[in-house]
Amino acid sequence: MAACSVLLGAAAAASTNMNGEYLIGNPAATGTYSTEYTDESFTVYSEPISARYSQTYWTMQPNIPLPDDIVAKFNGKVMAITGYEVDQVFRNEDGTDNGSVPIYWAYNHHYMAWLNGAADLVKLDKTDYSSGHPRKYKVVERMGERVTTDPKVLSPASALFSEGNGGEFRKSYHGYPRGFAQLLESPKTFSVIPMQIDTRNREYNGTGFRPGPVPKISSQPADAVYSGLIECPCSTRRDIRVVRTYAVCGGTATAASDAGMCYEGVATVLNATGTVNATGSRADLPIGCSIVPATASAPAKAYFNTAPAGAACAAASGSGAVAGAMNNLVQLHVAVNATGVTITATGPADVWFAAGFNAQSMGDTPYAIVMFPDGSVQERKIGTVSEDHHDPGTELATQVAVVSNTVAGALRTVVMTRALAGKTPDHYTFTNVPSVVPMINAIGAGATLVYHKVKGPSHLVLLGTEPLCLCVGSVGATIDGQVYAGNCNPEPYSDLLAQHNPSCYPDTYRGGLQCCKHQNFLLDADQEVPPGVMTYFMKFRFYYQPYDPAYHHDLPRWYWQTENNHGEYDVTACTVEPCVHTITSHGTAGDQMWGGFPQELKQTTKGFQFVYCGGHCHAPSCLSMELYNAETGDLICRQEPVIGQGTGGKYDEPGYIALPPCVWGNEPGVNPPPVMQWDTPITSIKRNNNTLSHTGEMASWQCRVSIVY
């Protein structure tokens, strides 16, 4: 850990930087690259950040005016921003700093910050989850205010800063080599969205870190050098509602993975009527969840089988017989065999009643059978439905044959037969395979087919004599009323789905951004939040030069999530050593240009060269991030965290990290920039220690590139 002592220990005192000396991750074999900032600078603070223990602060703050002299100096001119530093600090009443806030008191999960010229950061009317994580803002350019016509100033209205932007933010270098800068015209305001988690143990007044309380779901060990709160655990304070749909399936196993899910699923597909629940070990039933058909003496049963081996489910295709009933507004019994269908419908004798097949609403435009009080029967294709119009559709050619039509008291019973295959595509085709058929049914107010008096959805469960397996169809969830927004993509973009990463599925989501919204408390509902509010500020220092078109090259953002737009993922605990969890993503260089980059430049330019890459990963488990040119196999950048040792140096906090970025340029101490064409294939690999599980991990590349013309 010698690198740690150089980076974080006494040697940093010689530096004039705000945060001391920095390292880079890919120094050249010869020469020395200086991470000292020597350009002019200005400092800006966030609005106050206030929170209690376990509380999240994650919101867009109001735009903050830049110093008057900076605004005047660059009015109508372009500023070349050559780097920046960040800290979190207490402040005195007179505005002076009163010390840095330890990262183990206030964990910076991540931030996004902007310097704005002819643009404003505005709040969205509705939170956008399209990127897999909550986005509450957008940058809106004020048209007509630009002055520069230099085509190489690519995004002059606003400049974004978010490199190495988590727990590593203070000791990760955010500077650019000579001749490269982020270019911004007429800077006027500063904007920031901090995501901070208060982890200061109010019960401990000693030096260093001692963990405070965490919710039961946290995997933080008792002797941890970090707080489990930084992983945004989904505590019992969160209102998580999982909604599943179920379907019958063939095979010898089922996706209904526990007894509770099994019972819920069977009750759903059987319309919650007449079932009993049981768990046991039986070799004569399928493994997992099955529906045991009703008999003359026993109702249908939901059975969760824990046996290591079992029987097959009912055949996925067959030539046997199935039968089932729907007991809803209309009583319907359907018996199907290889030669035909018998339908028995019972409803009120003095009004029309109807049943529609393979539908849950009239909007599904199903095949329906309508029984009238005069004894007649119609088959119809239900029409489209709007807010003020319910179309009874068109009458179809008759296929059913009425066997009997009888009245007993107030009920009419109609028995019909027909062939399995529909007479036309608009007629429903039956199958003699065990299945669950979605249904709708309705009862009219009179003898004429007009708007129904009552209506409702239901299901028709057709079972044979063999058990029917149950599978989970789709799964959704809401967390505190917001729809779970998982966005795991398939390979080659990401291997999270192939790994069945728990974060991809709403019923296995245990922690992360969606449980860490602004002002959420992360303790369980039965844990009292300790009193005491801590208030502090984020502090940014920006370094700049006047723009020289002959010298400066703009640095648009190149951004890639190894988790590929999911925004986060889980590090699952290992079962055998070595305990290293790996995820991989593949893409092309040109797909990752971000934000306000003018995409049309791809048609007229050769590609780009990497100048700066600052990754982002979290403190407890990050091991490495690697970026490869997949065409040549060349390593573009490798980042390994520098782990704090608690030696007493500024920011040397045990277990927390710095991520020395990769820097390329045309000066001593750095390597020449690697050049990418727009279609160059790229591979990203992220590794974590997974002795324990971790939620809400990130693996993003936050790079700056220079366009090759």
XYZ file of C-alpha atoms in Angstrom:
709
model
C 0.000 0.000 0.000
C 2.934 2.340 -0.605
C 0.913 4.123 -3.269
C -1.662 4.947 -0.650
C 0.869 6.630 1.641
C 2.209 8.700 -1.246
C -1.272 9.687 -2.329
C -2.921 10.274 0.998
C -0.185 10.699 3.596
C 2.361 13.319 4.536
C 3.728 13.864 1.021
C 0.437 15.531 0.050
C 1.325 18.502 2.276
C 3.743 19.804 -0.355
C 0.957 20.175 -2.908
C -0.812 23.466 -3.517
C -3.924 21.667 -4.762
C -7.103 21.978 -2.733
C -7.072 18.224 -2.059
C -3.334 17.539 -2.196
C -1.417 15.291 -4.555
C -3.067 12.938 -7.075
C -2.085 9.825 -9.000
C -2.931 8.755 -12.534
C -3.612 5.142 -13.452
C -1.508 4.828 -16.603
C 1.742 6.810 -16.281
C 4.219 6.576 -19.146
C 7.416 4.577 -18.676
C 9.455 7.766 -18.895
C 8.937 11.314 -17.694
C 6.707 12.677 -14.968
C 3.208 14.046 -15.401
C 2.315 16.761 -12.915
C -1.125 16.677 -11.307
C -0.583 20.131 -9.808
C -3.204 22.649 -10.897
C -1.455 25.890 -11.888
C -4.156 27.749 -13.836
C -6.428 30.471 -12.493
C -9.398 29.197 -10.508
C -12.671 30.116 -8.855
C -14.588 28.345 -6.111
C -18.307 27.743 -5.789
C -20.330 26.038 -3.058
C -23.560 24.097 -3.218
C -26.635 25.043 -1.265
C -26.663 23.570 2.270
C -27.075 19.789 2.465
C -28.911 18.755 5.638
C -29.820 15.242 6.776
C -30.312 13.010 9.771
C -28.696 9.624 10.256
C -29.549 7.136 7.482
C -31.223 9.829 5.372
C -30.594 10.291 1.664
C -30.128 13.709 0.096
C -30.652 13.431 -3.677
C -32.210 16.387 -5.414
C -31.484 19.103 -7.919
C -30.425 22.289 -6.169
C -31.287 25.770 -7.490
C -28.915 27.374 -9.985
C -26.143 29.237 -8.151
C -24.662 32.429 -9.694
C -20.942 32.349 -10.464
C -18.675 35.076 -9.057
C -19.338 38.428 -10.716
C -15.750 38.828 -11.925
C -15.869 35.449 -13.713
C -19.174 36.277 -15.409
C -17.837 39.663 -16.549
C -14.497 38.265 -17.680
C -16.043 35.680 -19.992
C -19.169 37.505 -21.129
C -19.398 36.705 -24.836
C -16.179 34.682 -24.633
C -15.245 31.016 -24.300
C -13.730 29.638 -21.103
C -11.405 26.629 -21.372
C -11.936 24.565 -18.197
C -8.769 22.560 -17.577
C -9.804 20.691 -14.429
C -11.612 20.823 -11.117
C -11.472 19.598 -7.529
C -14.309 18.670 -5.171
C -14.735 18.399 -1.419
C -17.520 18.349 1.147
C -17.037 20.861 3.951
C -18.524 22.439 7.021
C -18.737 26.245 6.875
C -18.689 28.949 9.494
C -21.284 31.706 9.654
C -18.887 34.067 7.870
C -18.643 31.656 4.899
C -15.168 30.321 5.644
C -14.490 26.602 5.638
C -14.559 24.727 8.929
C -12.998 21.442 7.863
C -13.774 18.609 5.477
C -16.606 16.211 6.266
C -15.286 12.632 6.576
C -16.612 10.325 3.878
C -17.731 7.935 6.638
C -20.008 10.687 7.998
C -21.509 11.770 4.685
C -21.052 9.306 1.857
C -21.025 10.822 -1.610
C -22.814 8.130 -3.630
C -22.434 10.249 -6.778
C -22.959 13.748 -8.078
C -23.586 15.528 -11.356
C -22.578 19.180 -11.677
C -22.803 21.776 -14.439
C -21.407 25.147 -15.367
C -24.055 26.823 -17.477
C -23.869 29.558 -20.069
C -26.811 29.847 -22.461
C -28.622 26.955 -20.747
C -30.670 26.213 -17.666
C -31.010 23.055 -15.641
C -34.747 22.580 -15.202
C -36.747 20.042 -13.248
C -38.870 17.547 -15.161
C -42.607 17.441 -14.488
C -42.296 13.688 -14.013
C -39.270 11.627 -13.020
C -37.790 9.852 -16.048
C -36.765 6.211 -15.489
C -35.881 5.413 -19.118
C -32.189 5.030 -18.273
C -32.838 2.600 -15.422
C -32.346 5.201 -12.714
C -34.354 8.268 -11.720
C -33.618 11.410 -13.775
C -35.339 14.516 -12.506
C -33.799 17.234 -14.683
C -32.824 18.247 -18.170
C -30.495 20.868 -19.627
C -32.447 23.344 -21.740
C -30.511 25.685 -23.976
C -31.672 29.277 -24.274
C -31.651 29.697 -28.030
C -30.314 32.846 -29.617
C -27.730 33.570 -26.907
C -24.692 31.930 -28.468
C -21.903 34.148 -29.715
C -19.174 31.767 -30.809
C -19.342 30.305 -34.316
C -16.282 28.106 -33.814
C -17.425 24.618 -34.951
C -14.904 22.983 -32.636
C -16.631 24.377 -29.550
C -19.003 21.436 -29.508
C -21.389 22.194 -26.642
C -20.923 25.838 -25.664
C -24.121 26.268 -23.611
C -23.394 23.910 -20.686
C -20.502 21.817 -19.338
C -21.078 18.669 -17.264
C -18.726 17.382 -14.554
C -19.218 13.875 -13.136
C -15.956 11.956 -13.444
C -14.834 9.780 -10.517
C -17.943 11.124 -8.839
C -18.629 8.925 -5.819
C -16.826 8.031 -2.612
C -13.611 8.391 -4.630
C -14.377 11.994 -5.652
C -11.915 13.946 -3.475
C -8.728 12.030 -4.223
C -9.391 11.157 -7.859
C -7.725 13.493 -10.338
C -10.043 15.607 -12.483
C -7.523 17.431 -14.676
C -6.664 17.403 -18.367
C -3.292 17.421 -20.141
C -2.002 20.484 -22.000
C -4.066 21.701 -24.911
C -7.295 19.959 -23.843
C -10.250 21.480 -22.005
C -14.016 21.577 -21.658
C -15.148 24.648 -23.564
C -18.005 26.832 -22.340
C -19.229 30.188 -23.595
C -20.330 32.981 -21.224
C -20.503 30.952 -17.979
C -23.118 32.347 -15.604
C -24.384 29.710 -13.162
C -23.459 26.528 -11.357
C -25.841 23.585 -10.841
C -25.380 20.400 -8.863
C -27.355 17.270 -8.011
C -25.645 15.678 -5.002
C -26.562 12.193 -3.897
C -25.411 11.972 -0.303
C -26.130 9.435 2.448
C -25.755 10.433 6.104
C -23.750 7.656 7.805
C -22.534 9.588 10.871
C -23.065 7.412 13.932
C -24.745 9.764 16.416
C -24.004 7.317 19.252
C -20.213 7.568 18.811
C -18.131 10.660 19.595
C -14.649 9.183 19.232
C -12.193 9.482 16.379
C -12.405 7.428 13.218
C -15.334 5.320 12.109
C -17.675 3.092 14.038
C -20.709 1.612 12.246
C -24.139 2.819 13.265
C -27.358 0.824 13.004
C -28.349 -0.649 9.639
C -31.527 -2.411 8.463
C -31.770 -6.177 8.705
C -31.424 -6.640 4.954
C -27.943 -5.076 4.940
C -25.015 -7.467 4.502
C -22.620 -5.180 6.420
C -20.539 -7.219 8.900
C -20.292 -6.046 12.497
C -16.606 -5.106 12.139
C -16.999 -3.285 8.789
C -14.902 -0.226 7.978
C -17.844 1.109 5.964
C -21.528 1.702 6.624
C -23.968 -0.668 4.954
C -26.193 2.357 4.328
C -24.013 3.388 1.383
C -25.479 0.432 -0.558
C -29.028 1.847 -0.323
C -30.653 -1.206 1.287
C -34.408 -1.611 0.762
C -35.492 -1.427 4.385
C -38.952 -2.177 5.742
C -39.756 1.552 5.503
C -40.112 1.068 1.749
C -43.557 0.150 0.480
C -42.621 -2.563 -2.031
C -45.497 -4.208 -3.849
C -44.675 -7.063 -6.214
C -47.279 -8.003 -8.808
C -46.909 -11.255 -10.729
C -48.833 -12.800 -13.557
C -48.968 -16.569 -13.795
C -49.426 -19.110 -16.543
C -49.531 -22.877 -16.848
C -46.518 -24.515 -18.415
C -45.154 -27.912 -19.424
C -41.917 -29.617 -18.455
C -40.783 -31.025 -15.135
C -40.042 -27.808 -13.234
C -41.529 -24.405 -12.676
C -40.483 -20.831 -12.089
C -42.764 -20.499 -9.043
C -39.830 -20.709 -6.639
C -41.460 -20.959 -3.204
C -44.660 -22.120 -1.585
C -46.044 -18.638 -1.038
C -45.596 -17.772 -4.703
C -47.160 -21.121 -5.627
C -50.278 -20.523 -3.556
C -50.648 -16.979 -4.843
C -50.256 -18.129 -8.435
C -52.736 -20.983 -8.241
C -55.298 -18.739 -6.541
C -54.790 -16.234 -9.346
C -55.183 -18.612 -12.286
C -58.086 -20.458 -10.640
C -59.771 -17.150 -9.888
C -59.327 -17.812 -6.138
C -62.170 -20.321 -5.978
C -62.277 -23.658 -4.225
C -58.571 -24.471 -3.823
C -56.568 -25.791 -0.914
C -52.817 -25.302 -0.346
C -50.275 -27.954 0.568
C -46.512 -28.424 0.722
C -44.738 -31.748 0.866
C -42.450 -34.238 -0.837
C -44.133 -36.487 -3.403
C -42.470 -38.370 -6.234
C -45.787 -38.668 -8.096
C -46.138 -34.869 -8.562
C -43.941 -32.413 -10.503
C -41.107 -30.619 -8.753
C -42.105 -27.171 -7.550
C -45.599 -25.810 -8.027
C -48.473 -27.682 -9.621
C -52.243 -27.574 -9.765
C -53.678 -30.930 -8.768
C -57.019 -31.279 -10.588
C -60.262 -31.445 -8.680
C -62.028 -34.760 -8.296
C -65.620 -35.623 -7.482
C -64.707 -35.623 -3.785
C -61.933 -33.013 -3.517
C -61.349 -29.488 -4.821
C -58.342 -28.447 -6.913
C -55.137 -28.169 -4.904
C -52.068 -25.930 -5.070
C -49.169 -28.236 -4.218
C -45.562 -27.123 -3.706
C -43.378 -30.203 -4.051
C -39.959 -30.181 -2.374
C -38.978 -33.643 -3.611
C -35.612 -33.868 -5.452
C -37.300 -35.598 -8.409
C -40.862 -35.789 -9.577
C -43.358 -36.569 -12.307
C -43.802 -34.657 -15.529
C -46.345 -31.896 -15.851
C -49.445 -32.427 -17.953
C -48.470 -32.788 -21.596
C -47.843 -29.593 -23.505
C -49.754 -31.158 -26.376
C -52.019 -34.147 -26.341
C -55.124 -35.914 -27.547
C -56.847 -36.437 -24.209
C -59.709 -34.577 -22.596
C -59.816 -31.459 -20.429
C -62.649 -29.737 -18.642
C -63.169 -26.762 -16.393
C -65.621 -24.249 -15.014
C -65.917 -20.492 -14.588
C -68.148 -19.405 -11.718
C -68.511 -15.664 -12.041
C -71.418 -13.535 -13.251
C -72.104 -16.341 -15.701
C -71.599 -19.981 -14.785
C -69.742 -21.704 -17.595
C -68.598 -25.303 -17.915
C -66.479 -26.350 -20.904
C -65.491 -29.933 -21.741
C -63.023 -30.492 -24.585
C -61.860 -33.749 -26.155
C -60.238 -34.668 -29.439
C -63.547 -34.610 -31.332
C -65.304 -31.501 -30.043
C -66.396 -29.075 -27.343
C -69.415 -29.059 -25.046
C -70.293 -25.674 -23.537
C -72.819 -25.304 -20.748
C -73.765 -21.707 -19.835
C -76.094 -20.646 -17.005
C -77.374 -17.121 -16.344
C -80.546 -15.098 -15.648
C -83.589 -16.374 -17.535
C -85.136 -12.967 -18.326
C -82.158 -11.012 -19.771
C -79.260 -11.684 -22.094
C -75.942 -12.968 -20.740
C -72.628 -13.609 -22.485
C -69.106 -15.003 -22.196
C -66.034 -13.896 -24.211
C -62.975 -16.096 -24.698
C -59.266 -15.215 -24.438
C -59.868 -11.672 -23.187
C -59.858 -9.582 -20.037
C -61.780 -6.616 -21.447
C -63.986 -5.735 -24.419
C -60.998 -3.856 -25.791
C -59.411 -7.245 -26.529
C -62.179 -7.718 -29.184
C -62.825 -11.390 -28.358
C -65.066 -14.135 -29.712
C -68.204 -14.183 -27.545
C -71.336 -16.312 -27.160
C -74.525 -14.425 -26.241
C -77.583 -16.204 -24.800
C -80.979 -14.432 -25.144
C -84.197 -14.902 -23.083
C -86.086 -16.122 -26.168
C -83.781 -19.155 -26.339
C -81.678 -17.946 -29.259
C -77.863 -17.868 -29.253
C -75.481 -15.574 -31.159
C -71.741 -15.799 -31.752
C -70.105 -12.370 -32.095
C -66.765 -10.665 -32.653
C -66.774 -7.844 -30.101
C -65.858 -4.471 -31.588
C -63.533 -1.722 -30.431
C -64.174 0.174 -27.227
C -63.720 3.855 -26.458
C -64.467 5.920 -23.371
C -68.056 6.602 -24.411
C -68.749 3.712 -26.758
C -68.890 -0.065 -26.272
C -69.307 -1.728 -29.655
C -71.201 -5.053 -29.594
C -69.307 -5.918 -32.776
C -70.562 -8.117 -35.579
C -72.534 -11.320 -35.589
C -70.535 -14.299 -36.844
C -71.599 -17.330 -38.814
C -73.233 -19.860 -36.492
C -70.941 -22.657 -35.343
C -72.473 -23.804 -32.058
C -75.329 -26.285 -32.087
C -77.817 -25.824 -29.223
C -78.445 -29.192 -27.587
C -80.832 -27.933 -24.912
C -82.207 -24.681 -23.521
C -83.969 -25.049 -20.152
C -85.269 -22.712 -17.454
C -85.356 -23.622 -13.778
C -86.670 -20.870 -11.575
C -84.823 -17.643 -12.393
C -81.941 -19.347 -14.252
C -81.560 -20.367 -17.870
C -79.114 -23.123 -18.854
C -77.993 -23.527 -22.449
C -75.994 -26.578 -23.571
C -74.102 -26.250 -26.862
C -71.573 -28.229 -28.885
C -69.107 -27.223 -31.581
C -65.830 -28.277 -33.198
C -62.449 -27.393 -31.669
C -61.235 -25.336 -34.608
C -62.937 -22.020 -35.207
C -65.027 -21.718 -38.346
C -63.243 -18.434 -39.205
C -60.258 -16.571 -37.733
C -62.758 -14.566 -35.659
C -64.121 -17.733 -34.013
C -62.167 -18.972 -30.973
C -60.223 -22.206 -31.471
C -60.269 -24.568 -28.486
C -57.523 -27.004 -27.551
C -57.670 -30.196 -25.559
C -54.471 -29.253 -23.694
C -54.523 -28.168 -20.027
C -54.601 -24.385 -20.006
C -55.945 -21.247 -18.383
C -58.162 -19.189 -20.690
C -58.711 -15.496 -19.834
C -62.420 -14.692 -19.958
C -64.888 -11.827 -19.768
C -68.569 -12.182 -18.931
C -71.535 -9.844 -18.718
C -75.256 -9.694 -17.934
C -77.653 -7.320 -19.692
C -80.502 -5.225 -18.351
C -83.091 -6.632 -20.774
C -83.709 -8.822 -23.793
C -81.943 -6.557 -26.310
C -78.150 -6.606 -26.732
C -77.258 -3.121 -25.544
C -74.945 -1.774 -22.847
C -74.496 -4.396 -20.101
C -75.804 -4.058 -16.588
C -72.765 -5.743 -15.028
C -69.502 -7.051 -16.451
C -66.220 -8.517 -15.264
C -63.079 -10.475 -16.127
C -62.498 -14.055 -15.063
C -60.621 -17.230 -16.044
C -61.543 -20.652 -17.346
C -59.134 -23.317 -16.079
C -59.139 -26.415 -18.270
C -57.536 -29.375 -16.543
C -57.111 -33.005 -17.396
C -56.453 -35.811 -14.990
C -52.686 -34.985 -14.729
C -51.195 -32.182 -12.586
C -50.660 -28.850 -14.301
C -47.440 -26.942 -13.588
C -47.468 -23.249 -12.781
C -44.947 -20.728 -14.093
C -44.496 -17.039 -13.436
C -45.424 -15.051 -16.526
C -44.343 -11.462 -15.849
C -43.289 -9.704 -12.669
C -43.685 -6.029 -11.855
C -43.382 -3.937 -8.742
C -43.809 -0.505 -7.273
C -41.515 0.972 -4.646
C -43.179 3.741 -2.674
C -45.675 4.088 -5.497
C -43.065 4.394 -8.266
C -42.859 1.635 -10.862
C -39.726 -0.497 -10.527
C -37.525 0.566 -13.419
C -35.178 -2.304 -14.187
C -33.485 -2.078 -17.558
C -31.131 -5.044 -17.889
C -30.163 -5.613 -21.513
C -29.193 -8.960 -23.083
C -25.753 -9.960 -24.271
C -23.572 -8.696 -25.859
C -24.533 -5.367 -24.277
C -24.540 -6.783 -20.741
C -24.296 -10.171 -19.055
C -26.462 -9.252 -16.068
C -29.455 -11.163 -17.448
C -27.308 -14.196 -18.245
C -26.075 -14.121 -14.646
C -29.639 -13.684 -13.327
C -28.459 -10.643 -11.404
C -30.998 -9.957 -8.635
C -31.150 -6.249 -9.475
C -32.748 -7.081 -12.839
C -35.936 -8.434 -11.300
C -38.444 -6.581 -9.123
C -39.075 -9.532 -6.828
C -35.361 -9.929 -5.995
C -34.405 -6.239 -5.858
C -32.772 -5.758 -2.429
C -31.180 -2.338 -2.621
C -30.008 0.487 -4.827
C -31.127 3.755 -6.325
C -34.815 2.932 -6.254
C -34.790 2.595 -2.462
C -32.578 5.658 -1.976
C -34.731 8.558 -3.088
C -34.480 12.064 -1.709
C -35.111 12.264 2.063
C -35.664 8.501 2.432
C -34.546 7.018 5.736
C -32.727 3.715 5.208
C -33.333 2.199 8.641
C -36.133 -0.313 9.171
C -39.546 0.875 10.290
C -38.972 -0.475 13.808
C -35.602 1.317 14.153
C -35.710 4.796 15.631
C -33.799 7.419 13.638
C -31.296 9.063 16.012
C -31.797 12.805 16.548
C -29.429 15.410 15.191
C -29.204 17.114 11.797
C -25.839 17.496 10.066
C -25.435 20.385 7.587
C -22.548 20.834 5.186
C -21.771 21.900 1.617
C -20.167 20.542 -1.524
C -17.241 22.660 -2.640
C -16.045 22.845 -6.251
C -12.916 24.602 -7.483
C -12.664 25.037 -11.258
C -9.415 25.776 -13.092
C -9.506 27.642 -16.381
C -7.683 29.431 -19.190
C -8.927 31.866 -21.846
C -9.858 29.828 -24.929
C -7.247 29.788 -27.712
C -8.653 28.181 -30.901
C -5.139 27.321 -32.071
C -4.278 25.544 -28.825
C -7.341 24.104 -27.104
C -9.273 21.009 -28.159
C -12.789 20.497 -26.762
C -13.526 17.386 -24.694
C -17.033 15.975 -25.224
C -18.170 13.283 -22.821
C -17.848 9.552 -23.589
C -19.948 7.570 -21.138
C -20.427 3.814 -20.820
C -22.083 1.761 -18.105
C -20.736 -1.772 -17.921
C -24.184 -2.531 -16.483
C -25.480 -1.016 -19.764
C -28.197 1.516 -18.912
C -29.403 -0.446 -15.904
C -27.697 2.145 -13.724
C -26.586 -0.298 -11.031
C -26.288 -3.990 -10.209
C -25.793 -6.426 -7.342
C -22.503 -8.070 -6.434
C -23.669 -11.525 -5.412
C -21.769 -13.352 -2.678
C -19.358 -16.098 -3.694
C -19.727 -19.746 -2.746
C -16.138 -20.778 -3.585
C -12.869 -18.883 -3.647
C -11.430 -16.828 -5.232
C -14.226 -14.442 -4.410
C -14.234 -12.231 -7.512
C -17.452 -11.117 -9.173
C -17.151 -10.080 -12.832
C -19.501 -8.374 -15.284
C -18.777 -7.662 -18.951
C -20.239 -5.404 -21.608
C -19.611 -5.032 -25.343
C -20.396 -2.160 -27.681
C -18.907 0.201 -30.242
C -16.969 3.378 -29.631
C -19.426 5.664 -31.398
C -22.440 4.516 -29.377
C -21.223 6.134 -26.177
C -21.049 9.823 -27.141
C -23.269 11.518 -24.611
C -25.387 14.538 -23.925
C -25.145 17.495 -26.260
C -22.615 15.949 -28.640
C -23.623 16.797 -32.232
C -24.165 13.288 -33.631
C -23.865 14.492 -37.231
C -20.124 14.883 -36.648
C -19.818 11.119 -36.944
C -20.528 11.476 -40.669
C -17.715 13.961 -41.327
C -14.981 12.953 -38.878
C -12.678 9.949 -38.488
C -13.400 9.143 -34.861
C -11.893 10.311 -31.583
C -8.935 9.910 -29.264
C -9.210 9.173 -25.564
C -7.773 11.953 -23.375
C -9.204 11.171 -19.918
C -11.094 8.226 -18.382
C -12.327 8.381 -14.796
C -14.348 5.372 -13.743
C -16.896 5.088 -10.989
C -17.310 2.204 -8.557
C -18.164 1.917 -4.869
C -15.966 1.660 -1.835
C -16.583 -1.696 -0.138
C -15.740 -4.099 -2.943
C -14.332 -2.444 -6.093
C -11.274 -4.321 -7.449
C -10.729 -3.104 -11.010
C -12.215 -1.721 -14.199
C -10.779 -2.513 -17.639
C -11.551 -1.072 -21.068
C -10.349 -2.874 -24.223
C -10.203 -2.279 -27.943
C -11.961 -5.554 -28.816
C -10.691 -5.413 -32.409
C -7.004 -5.452 -31.462
C -7.206 -6.806 -27.916
C -5.272 -3.765 -26.675
C -5.935 -2.573 -23.140
C -7.126 1.023 -23.305
C -7.417 1.717 -19.587
C -7.213 -0.203 -16.318
C -8.228 1.391 -13.049
C -7.503 -0.055 -9.635
C -8.694 1.655 -6.465
C -6.307 3.043 -3.886
C -7.657 1.989 -0.494
C -7.506 4.330 2.483
C -5.450 3.013 5.419
C -6.447 5.393 8.223
C -2.919 6.732 8.768
C -4.124 10.209 9.691
C -3.438 11.897 6.358
C -6.137 14.113 4.891
C -8.861 11.956 3.288
C -7.007 8.745 4.285
C -10.136 7.110 5.647
C -10.070 3.329 6.139
C -11.749 1.326 3.429
C -12.540 4.294 1.192
C -10.973 4.793 -2.165
C -9.459 6.952 -4.825
C -9.614 5.907 -8.480
C -6.572 7.201 -10.342
C -7.845 7.927 -13.869
C -6.192 7.183 -17.171
C -4.771 10.292 -18.836
C -3.263 10.607 -22.318
C -1.632 13.562 -24.008
C 1.359 14.986 -25.797
C 3.616 15.829 -22.894
C 6.112 14.020 -20.631
C 4.769 11.388 -18.252
C 1.672 10.350 -20.228
C 1.182 8.076 -23.210
C -0.107 9.260 -26.598
C -3.917 9.226 -26.888
C -5.345 5.952 -28.314
C -7.416 6.625 -31.444
C -10.806 4.969 -32.010
C -12.915 4.902 -35.148
C -16.645 5.333 -34.619
C -17.261 1.621 -35.253
C -14.345 0.279 -33.186
C -15.649 -2.549 -30.947
C -15.090 -1.959 -27.229
C -15.231 -4.326 -24.244
C -15.564 -3.292 -20.603
C -14.843 -5.635 -17.670
C -15.585 -4.822 -14.033
C -14.423 -6.908 -11.043
C -15.473 -6.783 -7.406
C -14.605 -8.691 -4.288
C -17.701 -10.730 -3.434
C -16.857 -12.302 -0.116
C -20.067 -10.526 0.902
C -22.976 -9.419 -1.242
C -23.364 -5.738 -2.180
C -26.271 -3.831 -3.705
C -26.409 -0.702 -5.822
C -22.910 -1.169 -7.270
C -21.919 0.842 -10.354
C -19.404 0.300 -13.131
C -19.414 3.349 -15.378
C -16.725 4.845 -17.567
C -16.791 8.653 -17.508
C -14.341 9.699 -20.152
C -13.379 12.769 -22.154
C -12.373 12.454 -25.798
C -11.079 14.716 -28.544
C -12.591 14.463 -32.035
C -10.242 13.408 -34.853
C -11.108 15.506 -37.918
